[in-house]
Amino acid sequence: MPSGVPFTGDAPASHPLRPLAGWYARRRRLIYPALVCIIYAIWAAYMSFSNSWGLFREYWPASLTMVLGSFVAGATAEGGGAVAFPVFTKVLHLAPTDARTFSLMIQSFGMGMASLFIITRKIRILPRVVAWVSLGGVLGHVLGTYWVQVPNPYPKVLFTFVTTAFGCALFLSTYIHKWKPLPSMPGWGPRYRLLFFALGILGGTFAAQVGSGIDVITFMVLTLAFGVDERVSTPTTVIIMAINSWVGFFLHGVISRDIGPMWNYWLVAVEVVIIGAPLGAFIVSKANRYFVINFILTLISLELVTTLWLVPIRNTPEILATLSALAFCALAFWLMLRYRRRTNAEALMRPAP
C-alpha cells in the first residue's frame, strides 16, 4: 500500500459487493420495466388458467377507478386509496372495511412499483424520514387493525375533513405566506426521530381505517412545519405508504384472512396500477412545484364536494365529530405554520457564513 493512504479494510477492487454495485449502476433503469414484464406474465397466466377474464364484465369500475387512482398514488401524497376509498364507499356502495382492504392491496403493488421506480431513477427522497415513519407505521397499523375501530360513517367524514383542512393550510403556505421551500430537512436529531415515529403510529392507525393517511400526515408535517419542497416530500411519502400498505396487506391476507371478494376487484386493477403509479411519480419529479400543489388542491376540493353531496351528516354525534375534527386540524396546522414562521425568522437573523 502506498504511504499516506489509510487502510480502510478490503481493497476497493477486491470488495465482494463491488461487482454487484457495478451491475446495479449499469442496469438500474432496466429493473422496473423487467419487473413489470414479469408481473404481467404471471398475471396473464393466472387469468387464463383460472378462466378469470370474465371478471372484467362485473368489476370493471375498479379498473377505471384505478386509472386515476394509480396516477394520484404516484404523483401526490394522498395515495391511491384517496381515490379508491371514496369511490368504492360513495359510488359503488361497498363497506368501508372492504374499500380499505382493497386500497391496501392495490397500493402494495402500485405504490410498491412507484417506489422501485423512484429508487432506481434516483429521485430525491428523505431516507431517515421514511425509516422512522415506517417503523411507527407498523405499530400504528397493528393497533388500528385489531384495537382501534372507528364506526361508519366517521372514517369517510374524518378522511375528507382532515384532507380539506390540509388543503387550506397548503394554500395559505404557498400563496399567502409564499415561503421558499427547502430541498431537505433543516436538521436532524433525537427529537425528530421521536416526532416521525409518533407520526407513523398516528398515520398507521388512520391508514388501518381508510387505506391511506400515513402519507398525508407525513406530507403535512414536512411541507407545513419544515417547509420541505413538495417534489421531495411527495416521493418520500409514496415509499412510506407503500411500506405501510405491505403491512396492511399482510395483516389482512395472512393473519386475519378477511379479504374475501376484494380479490376480484384487485385482479382487474393490478395491471393498471403497476404502470399508472410510476408514471405519476415520474411526472411529478419533472413538474413545476405549483403544478403539484394545484393538482393536490383540486383533488381535495373534489373529495370535499363529493362527501358533502353523498355522505349525510345529520345527527348530533356526527356534527360534533365533524366540528371536533375540524377544530383539531385547524389547531394542528396553525401550530405547524407558527413553527415554520419562527424557524424562518431565526434563519433570517443568523449571520451569513
mmCIF file of C-alpha atoms in Angstrom:
data_model
loop_
_atom_site.group_PDB
_atom_site.id
_atom_site.type_symbol
_atom_site.label_atom_id
_atom_site.label_comp_id
_atom_site.label_asym_id
_atom_site.label_seq_id
_atom_site.Cartn_x
_atom_site.Cartn_y
_atom_site.Cartn_z
ATOM 1 C CA MET A 1 0.000 0.000 0.000
ATOM 2 C CA PRO A 2 1.390 3.433 -0.880
ATOM 3 C CA SER A 3 2.449 5.561 2.061
ATOM 4 C CA GLY A 4 -0.011 8.200 3.209
ATOM 5 C CA VAL A 5 -3.083 6.142 2.195
ATOM 6 C CA PRO A 6 -5.089 4.997 5.245
ATOM 7 C CA PHE A 7 -6.080 1.354 5.424
ATOM 8 C CA THR A 8 -9.879 1.045 5.392
ATOM 9 C CA GLY A 9 -10.420 -2.691 5.067
ATOM 10 C CA ASP A 10 -10.691 -4.599 1.789
ATOM 11 C CA ALA A 11 -9.033 -3.088 -1.229
ATOM 12 C CA PRO A 12 -11.676 -1.485 -3.475
ATOM 13 C CA ALA A 13 -11.048 -3.835 -6.380
ATOM 14 C CA SER A 14 -11.465 -6.936 -4.205
ATOM 15 C CA HIS A 15 -14.535 -5.846 -2.248
ATOM 16 C CA PRO A 16 -17.204 -8.554 -2.679
ATOM 17 C CA LEU A 17 -20.028 -6.059 -3.201
ATOM 18 C CA ARG A 18 -18.278 -4.001 -5.867
ATOM 19 C CA PRO A 19 -19.302 -6.232 -8.831
ATOM 20 C CA LEU A 20 -22.919 -6.131 -7.622
ATOM 21 C CA ALA A 21 -22.800 -2.341 -7.254
ATOM 22 C CA GLY A 22 -21.367 -2.041 -10.742
ATOM 23 C CA TRP A 23 -24.084 -4.270 -12.178
ATOM 24 C CA TYR A 24 -26.776 -2.202 -10.445
ATOM 25 C CA ALA A 25 -25.313 1.088 -11.684
ATOM 26 C CA ARG A 26 -25.309 -0.163 -15.276
ATOM 27 C CA ARG A 27 -28.750 -1.772 -15.244
ATOM 28 C CA ARG A 28 -30.778 0.049 -12.590
ATOM 29 C CA ARG A 29 -33.031 1.678 -15.215
ATOM 30 C CA LEU A 30 -33.951 -1.755 -16.560
ATOM 31 C CA ILE A 31 -35.109 -3.172 -13.212
ATOM 32 C CA TYR A 32 -38.560 -1.551 -13.255
ATOM 33 C CA PRO A 33 -39.548 -2.478 -16.852
ATOM 34 C CA ALA A 34 -38.214 -6.001 -16.352
ATOM 35 C CA LEU A 35 -40.304 -6.461 -13.209
ATOM 36 C CA VAL A 36 -43.381 -5.047 -14.981
ATOM 37 C CA CYS A 37 -42.983 -7.685 -17.707
ATOM 38 C CA ILE A 38 -42.651 -10.451 -15.112
ATOM 39 C CA ILE A 39 -45.758 -9.310 -13.207
ATOM 40 C CA TYR A 40 -47.782 -9.016 -16.416
ATOM 41 C CA ALA A 41 -46.724 -12.509 -17.493
ATOM 42 C CA ILE A 42 -47.707 -14.040 -14.139
ATOM 43 C CA TRP A 43 -50.979 -12.084 -14.022
ATOM 44 C CA ALA A 44 -51.973 -13.018 -17.593
ATOM 45 C CA ALA A 45 -51.114 -16.670 -16.993
ATOM 46 C CA TYR A 46 -53.235 -16.773 -13.834
ATOM 47 C CA MET A 47 -56.174 -15.012 -15.518
ATOM 48 C CA SER A 48 -56.030 -17.511 -18.399
ATOM 49 C CA PHE A 49 -55.583 -20.737 -16.428
ATOM 50 C CA SER A 50 -58.238 -19.759 -13.858
ATOM 51 C CA ASN A 51 -60.607 -18.553 -16.597
ATOM 52 C CA SER A 52 -60.937 -15.201 -14.804
ATOM 53 C CA TRP A 53 -61.081 -12.808 -17.757
ATOM 54 C CA GLY A 54 -64.847 -12.614 -17.282
ATOM 55 C CA LEU A 55 -64.269 -10.699 -14.031
ATOM 56 C CA PHE A 56 -63.831 -7.543 -16.094
ATOM 57 C CA ARG A 57 -67.531 -7.621 -17.043
ATOM 58 C CA GLU A 58 -68.599 -7.242 -13.403
ATOM 59 C CA TYR A 59 -65.685 -5.476 -11.756
ATOM 60 C CA TRP A 60 -64.614 -3.040 -14.484
ATOM 61 C CA PRO A 61 -65.351 0.010 -12.238
ATOM 62 C CA ALA A 62 -62.290 -0.961 -10.192
ATOM 63 C CA SER A 63 -60.085 -0.846 -13.296
ATOM 64 C CA LEU A 64 -61.485 2.524 -14.337
ATOM 65 C CA THR A 65 -61.163 3.966 -10.825
ATOM 66 C CA MET A 66 -57.523 2.982 -10.560
ATOM 67 C CA VAL A 67 -56.572 4.674 -13.836
ATOM 68 C CA LEU A 68 -56.839 7.943 -11.916
ATOM 69 C CA GLY A 69 -56.137 6.380 -8.530
ATOM 70 C CA SER A 70 -52.787 4.937 -9.561
ATOM 71 C CA PHE A 71 -51.635 8.219 -11.087
ATOM 72 C CA VAL A 72 -52.637 10.030 -7.891
ATOM 73 C CA ALA A 73 -50.793 7.403 -5.843
ATOM 74 C CA GLY A 74 -47.513 8.128 -7.581
ATOM 75 C CA ALA A 75 -47.951 11.845 -8.160
ATOM 76 C CA THR A 76 -49.263 13.032 -4.788
ATOM 77 C CA ALA A 77 -49.037 12.333 -1.076
ATOM 78 C CA GLU A 78 -52.636 11.121 -0.925
ATOM 79 C CA GLY A 79 -52.155 7.553 -2.142
ATOM 80 C CA GLY A 80 -54.370 5.521 -4.433
ATOM 81 C CA GLY A 81 -56.730 4.987 -1.522
ATOM 82 C CA ALA A 82 -57.598 8.676 -1.668
ATOM 83 C CA VAL A 83 -59.430 7.879 -4.917
ATOM 84 C CA ALA A 84 -60.399 4.248 -4.322
ATOM 85 C CA PHE A 85 -61.861 4.708 -0.826
ATOM 86 C CA PRO A 86 -64.358 7.498 -1.654
ATOM 87 C CA VAL A 87 -65.366 5.935 -4.998
ATOM 88 C CA PHE A 88 -65.876 2.482 -3.518
ATOM 89 C CA THR A 89 -67.821 3.744 -0.489
ATOM 90 C CA LYS A 90 -69.797 6.614 -2.045
ATOM 91 C CA VAL A 91 -70.380 5.445 -5.628
ATOM 92 C CA LEU A 92 -70.114 1.646 -5.542
ATOM 93 C CA HIS A 93 -71.596 1.495 -2.006
ATOM 94 C CA LEU A 94 -69.107 -1.032 -0.667
ATOM 95 C CA ALA A 95 -68.452 -1.305 3.055
ATOM 96 C CA PRO A 96 -65.668 0.999 4.297
ATOM 97 C CA THR A 97 -63.760 -2.046 5.577
ATOM 98 C CA ASP A 98 -63.771 -3.606 2.089
ATOM 99 C CA ALA A 99 -62.744 -0.320 0.462
ATOM 100 C CA ARG A 100 -59.944 -0.009 2.997
ATOM 101 C CA THR A 101 -58.690 -3.518 2.341
ATOM 102 C CA PHE A 102 -58.767 -3.033 -1.435
ATOM 103 C CA SER A 103 -56.831 0.219 -1.090
ATOM 104 C CA LEU A 104 -54.091 -1.504 0.894
ATOM 105 C CA MET A 105 -53.946 -4.428 -1.533
ATOM 106 C CA ILE A 106 -53.729 -2.327 -4.667
ATOM 107 C CA GLN A 107 -51.275 0.173 -3.165
ATOM 108 C CA SER A 108 -48.965 -2.688 -2.238
ATOM 109 C CA PHE A 109 -48.316 -3.189 -5.936
ATOM 110 C CA GLY A 110 -48.993 0.265 -7.392
ATOM 111 C CA MET A 111 -47.076 2.325 -4.862
ATOM 112 C CA GLY A 112 -44.585 -0.501 -4.431
ATOM 113 C CA MET A 113 -43.722 -0.272 -8.130
ATOM 114 C CA ALA A 114 -43.685 3.524 -7.891
ATOM 115 C CA SER A 115 -41.212 3.206 -5.004
ATOM 116 C CA LEU A 116 -38.986 0.955 -7.102
ATOM 117 C CA PHE A 117 -39.143 3.490 -9.928
ATOM 118 C CA ILE A 118 -38.259 6.334 -7.535
ATOM 119 C CA ILE A 119 -35.257 4.472 -6.125
ATOM 120 C CA THR A 120 -33.862 3.196 -9.426
ATOM 121 C CA ARG A 121 -34.238 6.623 -11.064
ATOM 122 C CA LYS A 122 -32.552 8.303 -8.074
ATOM 123 C CA ILE A 123 -35.447 10.691 -7.444
ATOM 124 C CA ARG A 124 -34.693 12.687 -4.302
ATOM 125 C CA ILE A 125 -36.270 11.434 -1.048
ATOM 126 C CA LEU A 126 -35.662 11.742 2.710
ATOM 127 C CA PRO A 127 -34.472 8.246 3.790
ATOM 128 C CA ARG A 128 -34.416 8.927 7.546
ATOM 129 C CA VAL A 129 -37.990 10.186 7.444
ATOM 130 C CA VAL A 130 -39.001 7.060 5.510
ATOM 131 C CA ALA A 131 -37.318 4.807 8.079
ATOM 132 C CA TRP A 132 -38.736 6.353 11.260
ATOM 133 C CA VAL A 133 -42.263 6.943 9.973
ATOM 134 C CA SER A 134 -42.400 3.392 8.605
ATOM 135 C CA LEU A 135 -41.274 1.915 11.941
ATOM 136 C CA GLY A 136 -44.043 3.766 13.752
ATOM 137 C CA GLY A 137 -46.442 2.879 10.950
ATOM 138 C CA VAL A 138 -46.052 -0.846 11.579
ATOM 139 C CA LEU A 139 -47.109 -0.408 15.213
ATOM 140 C CA GLY A 140 -49.885 2.013 14.274
ATOM 141 C CA HIS A 141 -51.316 -0.291 11.622
ATOM 142 C CA VAL A 142 -51.445 -3.226 14.021
ATOM 143 C CA LEU A 143 -53.187 -1.038 16.615
ATOM 144 C CA GLY A 144 -55.630 0.320 14.033
ATOM 145 C CA THR A 145 -56.452 -3.122 12.675
ATOM 146 C CA TYR A 146 -57.072 -5.003 15.917
ATOM 147 C CA TRP A 147 -57.714 -2.485 18.707
ATOM 148 C CA VAL A 148 -58.868 0.899 17.347
ATOM 149 C CA GLN A 149 -62.159 0.669 15.468
ATOM 150 C CA VAL A 150 -63.892 3.773 14.066
ATOM 151 C CA PRO A 151 -67.614 3.197 13.312
ATOM 152 C CA ASN A 152 -69.208 4.178 9.998
ATOM 153 C CA PRO A 153 -69.595 6.901 8.610
ATOM 154 C CA TYR A 154 -66.828 8.561 10.632
ATOM 155 C CA PRO A 155 -63.911 7.146 8.589
ATOM 156 C CA LYS A 156 -65.259 8.732 5.388
ATOM 157 C CA VAL A 157 -66.057 12.043 7.069
ATOM 158 C CA LEU A 158 -62.814 12.315 9.038
ATOM 159 C CA PHE A 159 -60.753 11.438 5.976
ATOM 160 C CA THR A 160 -62.422 14.195 3.983
ATOM 161 C CA PHE A 161 -62.126 16.953 6.557
ATOM 162 C CA VAL A 162 -58.534 16.159 7.501
ATOM 163 C CA THR A 163 -57.500 16.469 3.857
ATOM 164 C CA THR A 164 -59.634 19.604 3.444
ATOM 165 C CA ALA A 165 -58.018 21.314 6.405
ATOM 166 C CA PHE A 166 -54.636 20.344 4.998
ATOM 167 C CA GLY A 167 -55.589 21.853 1.643
ATOM 168 C CA CYS A 168 -56.436 25.159 3.320
ATOM 169 C CA ALA A 169 -53.120 25.200 5.167
ATOM 170 C CA LEU A 170 -51.206 24.295 1.996
ATOM 171 C CA PHE A 171 -52.922 27.113 0.115
ATOM 172 C CA LEU A 172 -52.020 29.627 2.834
ATOM 173 C CA SER A 173 -48.438 28.411 2.997
ATOM 174 C CA THR A 174 -47.940 28.568 -0.770
ATOM 175 C CA TYR A 175 -49.949 31.527 -1.996
ATOM 176 C CA ILE A 176 -50.313 33.798 1.046
ATOM 177 C CA HIS A 177 -47.072 33.451 3.017
ATOM 178 C CA LYS A 178 -45.037 32.450 -0.087
ATOM 179 C CA TRP A 179 -42.262 30.779 1.885
ATOM 180 C CA LYS A 180 -39.345 29.406 -0.077
ATOM 181 C CA PRO A 181 -39.295 25.575 0.037
ATOM 182 C CA LEU A 182 -36.280 23.609 1.279
ATOM 183 C CA PRO A 183 -34.686 20.643 -0.539
ATOM 184 C CA SER A 184 -34.325 18.649 2.714
ATOM 185 C CA MET A 185 -34.994 18.694 6.451
ATOM 186 C CA PRO A 186 -33.459 21.747 8.185
ATOM 187 C CA GLY A 187 -31.852 19.459 10.777
ATOM 188 C CA TRP A 188 -31.954 16.031 12.393
ATOM 189 C CA GLY A 189 -31.678 14.641 15.900
ATOM 190 C CA PRO A 190 -33.420 12.564 18.596
ATOM 191 C CA ARG A 191 -36.474 14.830 18.757
ATOM 192 C CA TYR A 192 -37.040 14.418 15.017
ATOM 193 C CA ARG A 193 -36.770 10.643 15.318
ATOM 194 C CA LEU A 194 -39.379 10.691 18.090
ATOM 195 C CA LEU A 195 -41.616 13.064 16.117
ATOM 196 C CA PHE A 196 -41.646 10.979 12.947
ATOM 197 C CA PHE A 197 -42.003 7.714 14.863
ATOM 198 C CA ALA A 198 -45.078 9.176 16.599
ATOM 199 C CA LEU A 199 -46.410 10.404 13.251
ATOM 200 C CA GLY A 200 -46.006 6.870 11.948
ATOM 201 C CA ILE A 201 -48.103 5.464 14.796
ATOM 202 C CA LEU A 202 -50.847 8.041 14.193
ATOM 203 C CA GLY A 203 -50.744 7.662 10.419
ATOM 204 C CA GLY A 204 -50.614 3.874 10.536
ATOM 205 C CA THR A 205 -53.677 3.805 12.792
ATOM 206 C CA PHE A 206 -55.506 6.080 10.370
ATOM 207 C CA ALA A 207 -54.426 4.033 7.331
ATOM 208 C CA ALA A 208 -55.772 0.904 9.008
ATOM 209 C CA GLN A 209 -59.226 2.544 8.950
ATOM 210 C CA VAL A 210 -59.387 4.072 5.443
ATOM 211 C CA GLY A 211 -56.461 2.598 3.494
ATOM 212 C CA SER A 212 -54.305 5.726 3.455
ATOM 213 C CA GLY A 213 -53.367 8.561 5.769
ATOM 214 C CA ILE A 214 -49.822 7.931 6.928
ATOM 215 C CA ASP A 215 -48.620 9.539 3.710
ATOM 216 C CA VAL A 216 -50.906 12.567 4.038
ATOM 217 C CA ILE A 217 -49.958 13.192 7.676
ATOM 218 C CA THR A 218 -46.232 12.946 6.931
ATOM 219 C CA PHE A 219 -46.597 15.236 3.925
ATOM 220 C CA MET A 220 -48.432 17.796 6.054
ATOM 221 C CA VAL A 221 -45.636 17.957 8.614
ATOM 222 C CA LEU A 222 -42.832 18.005 6.044
ATOM 223 C CA THR A 223 -44.346 20.814 3.987
ATOM 224 C CA LEU A 224 -46.100 22.918 6.624
ATOM 225 C CA ALA A 225 -43.808 22.615 9.649
ATOM 226 C CA PHE A 226 -40.439 22.157 7.936
ATOM 227 C CA GLY A 227 -41.032 23.734 4.537
ATOM 228 C CA VAL A 228 -39.691 20.793 2.528
ATOM 229 C CA ASP A 229 -40.295 21.076 -1.218
ATOM 230 C CA GLU A 230 -43.390 19.176 -2.357
ATOM 231 C CA ARG A 231 -41.336 17.492 -5.093
ATOM 232 C CA VAL A 232 -39.180 15.911 -2.367
ATOM 233 C CA SER A 233 -41.962 15.286 0.162
ATOM 234 C CA THR A 234 -44.169 13.508 -2.375
ATOM 235 C CA PRO A 235 -41.827 10.634 -3.390
ATOM 236 C CA THR A 236 -40.833 10.287 0.267
ATOM 237 C CA THR A 237 -44.452 9.710 1.272
ATOM 238 C CA VAL A 238 -45.078 7.396 -1.696
ATOM 239 C CA ILE A 239 -42.461 4.990 -0.310
ATOM 240 C CA ILE A 240 -43.870 5.341 3.219
ATOM 241 C CA MET A 241 -47.386 4.483 2.012
ATOM 242 C CA ALA A 242 -46.087 1.526 0.003
ATOM 243 C CA ILE A 243 -44.403 0.049 3.083
ATOM 244 C CA ASN A 244 -47.486 0.598 5.236
ATOM 245 C CA SER A 245 -49.672 -0.989 2.547
ATOM 246 C CA TRP A 246 -47.465 -4.095 2.610
ATOM 247 C CA VAL A 247 -48.043 -4.282 6.352
ATOM 248 C CA GLY A 248 -51.812 -3.976 5.906
ATOM 249 C CA PHE A 249 -51.914 -6.491 3.037
ATOM 250 C CA PHE A 250 -50.001 -8.982 5.194
ATOM 251 C CA LEU A 251 -52.277 -8.468 8.204
ATOM 252 C CA HIS A 252 -55.487 -8.933 6.201
ATOM 253 C CA GLY A 253 -54.235 -11.552 3.750
ATOM 254 C CA VAL A 254 -52.146 -13.765 6.039
ATOM 255 C CA ILE A 255 -53.159 -13.074 9.659
ATOM 256 C CA SER A 256 -56.871 -12.143 9.543
ATOM 257 C CA ARG A 257 -57.667 -13.682 6.126
ATOM 258 C CA ASP A 258 -60.630 -11.370 5.641
ATOM 259 C CA ILE A 259 -60.019 -10.153 2.084
ATOM 260 C CA GLY A 260 -62.873 -12.169 0.544
ATOM 261 C CA PRO A 261 -64.386 -10.710 -2.670
ATOM 262 C CA MET A 262 -61.817 -7.906 -2.790
ATOM 263 C CA TRP A 263 -59.525 -10.356 -4.602
ATOM 264 C CA ASN A 264 -61.721 -9.989 -7.693
ATOM 265 C CA TYR A 265 -61.508 -6.191 -7.609
ATOM 266 C CA TRP A 266 -57.748 -6.457 -7.151
ATOM 267 C CA LEU A 267 -57.298 -8.839 -10.094
ATOM 268 C CA VAL A 268 -58.887 -6.414 -12.572
ATOM 269 C CA ALA A 269 -56.958 -3.381 -11.297
ATOM 270 C CA VAL A 270 -53.434 -4.560 -10.520
ATOM 271 C CA GLU A 271 -52.372 -4.445 -14.185
ATOM 272 C CA VAL A 272 -53.338 -0.751 -14.265
ATOM 273 C CA VAL A 273 -51.563 0.444 -11.131
ATOM 274 C CA ILE A 274 -48.124 -1.000 -11.837
ATOM 275 C CA ILE A 275 -47.950 1.405 -14.791
ATOM 276 C CA GLY A 276 -50.031 4.337 -13.536
ATOM 277 C CA ALA A 277 -48.331 4.907 -10.176
ATOM 278 C CA PRO A 278 -44.758 5.002 -11.531
ATOM 279 C CA LEU A 279 -45.981 7.284 -14.323
ATOM 280 C CA GLY A 280 -47.324 9.678 -11.702
ATOM 281 C CA ALA A 281 -44.034 9.557 -9.794
ATOM 282 C CA PHE A 282 -42.089 10.326 -12.968
ATOM 283 C CA ILE A 283 -44.289 13.271 -13.964
ATOM 284 C CA VAL A 284 -44.232 14.867 -10.517
ATOM 285 C CA SER A 285 -40.428 14.613 -10.406
ATOM 286 C CA LYS A 286 -40.254 16.698 -13.587
ATOM 287 C CA ALA A 287 -43.202 19.014 -12.982
ATOM 288 C CA ASN A 288 -43.279 22.562 -11.703
ATOM 289 C CA ARG A 289 -43.843 22.806 -7.946
ATOM 290 C CA TYR A 290 -47.043 24.800 -8.440
ATOM 291 C CA PHE A 291 -48.447 22.148 -10.766
ATOM 292 C CA VAL A 292 -48.093 19.594 -7.965
ATOM 293 C CA ILE A 293 -49.726 21.912 -5.420
ATOM 294 C CA ASN A 294 -52.640 22.857 -7.686
ATOM 295 C CA PHE A 295 -53.237 19.210 -8.579
ATOM 296 C CA ILE A 296 -53.398 18.281 -4.883
ATOM 297 C CA LEU A 297 -55.768 21.173 -4.121
ATOM 298 C CA THR A 298 -58.058 20.149 -6.990
ATOM 299 C CA LEU A 299 -58.306 16.571 -5.703
ATOM 300 C CA ILE A 300 -59.023 17.784 -2.179
ATOM 301 C CA SER A 301 -61.799 20.054 -3.469
ATOM 302 C CA LEU A 302 -63.424 17.168 -5.366
ATOM 303 C CA GLU A 303 -63.211 14.973 -2.281
ATOM 304 C CA LEU A 304 -64.927 17.632 -0.143
ATOM 305 C CA VAL A 305 -67.722 18.213 -2.670
ATOM 306 C CA THR A 306 -68.489 14.505 -3.084
ATOM 307 C CA THR A 307 -68.542 13.943 0.679
ATOM 308 C CA LEU A 308 -70.946 16.814 1.311
ATOM 309 C CA TRP A 309 -73.125 15.540 -1.526
ATOM 310 C CA LEU A 310 -73.114 11.794 -0.895
ATOM 311 C CA VAL A 311 -72.499 11.361 2.843
ATOM 312 C CA PRO A 312 -75.276 12.806 5.018
ATOM 313 C CA ILE A 313 -74.211 14.451 8.281
ATOM 314 C CA ARG A 314 -77.456 14.895 10.191
ATOM 315 C CA ASN A 315 -77.452 13.751 13.811
ATOM 316 C CA THR A 316 -75.743 15.483 16.708
ATOM 317 C CA PRO A 317 -72.855 12.997 17.226
ATOM 318 C CA GLU A 318 -71.866 13.222 13.551
ATOM 319 C CA ILE A 319 -71.982 17.028 13.617
ATOM 320 C CA LEU A 320 -69.948 17.180 16.838
ATOM 321 C CA ALA A 321 -67.378 14.710 15.472
ATOM 322 C CA THR A 322 -67.024 16.759 12.295
ATOM 323 C CA LEU A 323 -66.617 20.043 14.167
ATOM 324 C CA SER A 324 -64.128 18.461 16.582
ATOM 325 C CA ALA A 325 -62.044 17.102 13.699
ATOM 326 C CA LEU A 326 -62.039 20.496 12.000
ATOM 327 C CA ALA A 327 -61.037 22.262 15.216
ATOM 328 C CA PHE A 328 -58.232 19.792 15.921
ATOM 329 C CA CYS A 329 -56.881 20.042 12.375
ATOM 330 C CA ALA A 330 -57.067 23.827 12.412
ATOM 331 C CA LEU A 331 -55.126 23.951 15.690
ATOM 332 C CA ALA A 332 -52.512 21.453 14.490
ATOM 333 C CA PHE A 333 -51.950 23.280 11.209
ATOM 334 C CA TRP A 334 -51.786 26.654 12.941
ATOM 335 C CA LEU A 335 -49.076 25.293 15.259
ATOM 336 C CA MET A 336 -47.123 23.886 12.307
ATOM 337 C CA LEU A 337 -47.312 27.138 10.363
ATOM 338 C CA ARG A 338 -46.320 29.071 13.504
ATOM 339 C CA TYR A 339 -43.310 26.800 13.993
ATOM 340 C CA ARG A 340 -42.281 27.296 10.392
ATOM 341 C CA ARG A 341 -42.653 31.071 10.656
ATOM 342 C CA ARG A 342 -40.452 31.078 13.760
ATOM 343 C CA THR A 343 -37.740 28.925 12.187
ATOM 344 C CA ASN A 344 -37.774 31.101 9.069
ATOM 345 C CA ALA A 345 -37.322 34.212 11.216
ATOM 346 C CA GLU A 346 -34.428 32.584 13.098
ATOM 347 C CA ALA A 347 -32.771 31.649 9.810
ATOM 348 C CA LEU A 348 -33.000 35.238 8.563
ATOM 349 C CA MET A 349 -31.418 36.538 11.795
ATOM 350 C CA ARG A 350 -28.385 34.240 11.553
ATOM 351 C CA PRO A 351 -25.273 35.954 10.192
ATOM 352 C CA ALA A 352 -24.213 34.896 6.726
ATOM 353 C CA PRO A 353 -21.253 32.480 6.708
#
